[in-house]
């Protein structure tokens, strides 16, 4: 009997993906990726540090990416989660930053934001 694995049950080499996405998480691929750098830059501008998973630096990175893609429906990086909510990729993160929505989700003052 085949059991379907749901994202609620998805464990990847002792990394509980469901647990990870409940927090401020940025999954990243190539550190040279302009998209990953942009997303990381947004958090730096807001002086906050998400938990970053560098998928290309982990032996289980591909498995984690598979699990995340089941949750969000795409394999691209970065993918950003804020307090359990999938924010999106780089463009979505920059847009949320510029509109003030990201700071609101993080519960911080966005009056010091700059344009990226």
Coordinates of C-alpha atoms in Angstrom, one line a residue:
X1 CA 0.0 0.0 0.0
X2 CA 1.5 3.3 -1.1
X3 CA 1.3 6.1 1.4
X4 CA 1.2 9.6 -0.1
X5 CA 3.6 11.9 1.7
X6 CA 2.1 15.3 2.4
X7 CA 4.1 18.5 3.0
X8 CA 2.9 18.3 6.6
X9 CA 4.8 15.0 7.0
X10 CA 7.8 15.8 4.7
X11 CA 11.1 15.2 6.5
X12 CA 14.3 15.6 4.6
X13 CA 17.4 14.0 6.2
X14 CA 16.4 15.2 9.6
X15 CA 15.4 18.7 8.3
X16 CA 11.7 19.3 9.1
X17 CA 10.7 21.4 6.1
X18 CA 7.2 22.1 7.6
X19 CA 8.9 23.5 10.7
X20 CA 11.3 25.6 8.7
X21 CA 8.7 27.4 6.6
X22 CA 6.8 28.5 9.8
X23 CA 9.6 30.9 10.5
X24 CA 11.5 33.6 8.5
X25 CA 13.2 31.5 5.9
X26 CA 15.0 32.3 2.7
X27 CA 16.0 29.3 0.6
X28 CA 18.9 30.2 -1.6
X29 CA 20.6 28.5 -4.5
X30 CA 23.8 29.7 -6.1
X31 CA 25.4 32.4 -3.9
X32 CA 26.3 34.1 -7.2
X33 CA 22.6 34.4 -8.2
X34 CA 21.5 38.0 -8.6
X35 CA 18.0 37.0 -7.4
X36 CA 19.3 35.4 -4.2
X37 CA 21.5 38.4 -3.6
X38 CA 18.5 40.8 -4.1
X39 CA 16.4 38.9 -1.6
X40 CA 19.2 38.8 1.0
X41 CA 19.8 42.5 0.4
X42 CA 16.2 43.3 1.3
X43 CA 16.6 41.7 4.7
X44 CA 19.9 43.5 5.2
X45 CA 18.2 46.8 4.5
X46 CA 15.6 46.0 7.1
X47 CA 18.3 45.0 9.5
X48 CA 16.9 41.6 10.1
X49 CA 18.3 38.2 9.5
X50 CA 16.2 35.3 8.2
X51 CA 17.3 31.7 8.5
X52 CA 19.0 31.1 5.1
X53 CA 19.3 27.6 3.6
X54 CA 22.1 27.6 1.0
X55 CA 20.7 24.7 -1.0
X56 CA 23.8 24.4 -3.2
X57 CA 26.1 24.0 -0.1
X58 CA 24.2 21.1 1.4
X59 CA 24.3 17.4 0.6
X60 CA 20.5 17.3 1.1
X61 CA 19.9 20.6 -0.7
X62 CA 18.2 18.9 -3.7
X63 CA 15.8 17.0 -1.4
X64 CA 15.0 20.2 0.5
X65 CA 14.4 22.0 -2.8
X66 CA 12.1 19.1 -3.8
X67 CA 10.1 19.5 -0.5
X68 CA 9.9 23.2 -0.9
X69 CA 8.7 22.9 -4.5
X70 CA 5.9 20.7 -3.3
X71 CA 4.8 23.5 -1.0
X72 CA 5.2 26.4 -3.3
X73 CA 4.7 24.8 -6.7
X74 CA 8.1 25.9 -8.2
X75 CA 11.8 25.0 -7.9
X76 CA 13.2 28.4 -8.4
X77 CA 15.3 30.2 -5.8
X78 CA 15.1 32.1 -3.7
X79 CA 11.8 31.3 -2.0
X80 CA 11.0 33.4 1.1
X81 CA 8.7 32.5 3.9
X82 CA 7.6 34.9 6.6
X83 CA 6.0 33.5 9.8
X84 CA 4.7 30.5 7.9
X85 CA 3.4 32.5 4.9
X86 CA 5.0 32.0 1.5
X87 CA 6.0 35.4 0.3
X88 CA 7.5 34.3 -3.0
X89 CA 10.7 34.8 -4.9
X90 CA 13.1 37.7 -5.4
X91 CA 10.7 40.0 -7.2
X92 CA 7.9 39.3 -4.7
X93 CA 10.3 40.0 -1.8
X94 CA 11.5 43.3 -3.3
X95 CA 7.9 44.4 -4.1
X96 CA 6.8 43.6 -0.5
X97 CA 9.8 45.5 0.8
X98 CA 9.1 48.6 -1.4
X99 CA 5.4 48.6 -0.5
X100 CA 6.1 48.3 3.3
X101 CA 4.3 44.9 3.5
X102 CA 7.5 43.0 4.3
X103 CA 8.3 45.3 7.3
X104 CA 4.7 44.9 8.4
X105 CA 4.9 41.1 8.2
X106 CA 8.1 41.2 10.2
X107 CA 6.7 43.7 12.7
X108 CA 9.4 46.3 12.2
X109 CA 9.6 50.0 11.3
X110 CA 10.0 50.5 7.6
X111 CA 10.6 54.2 7.6
X112 CA 14.3 53.7 6.9
X113 CA 13.8 51.7 3.7
X114 CA 15.7 52.6 0.6
X115 CA 15.0 51.6 -3.1
X116 CA 16.8 48.5 -4.3

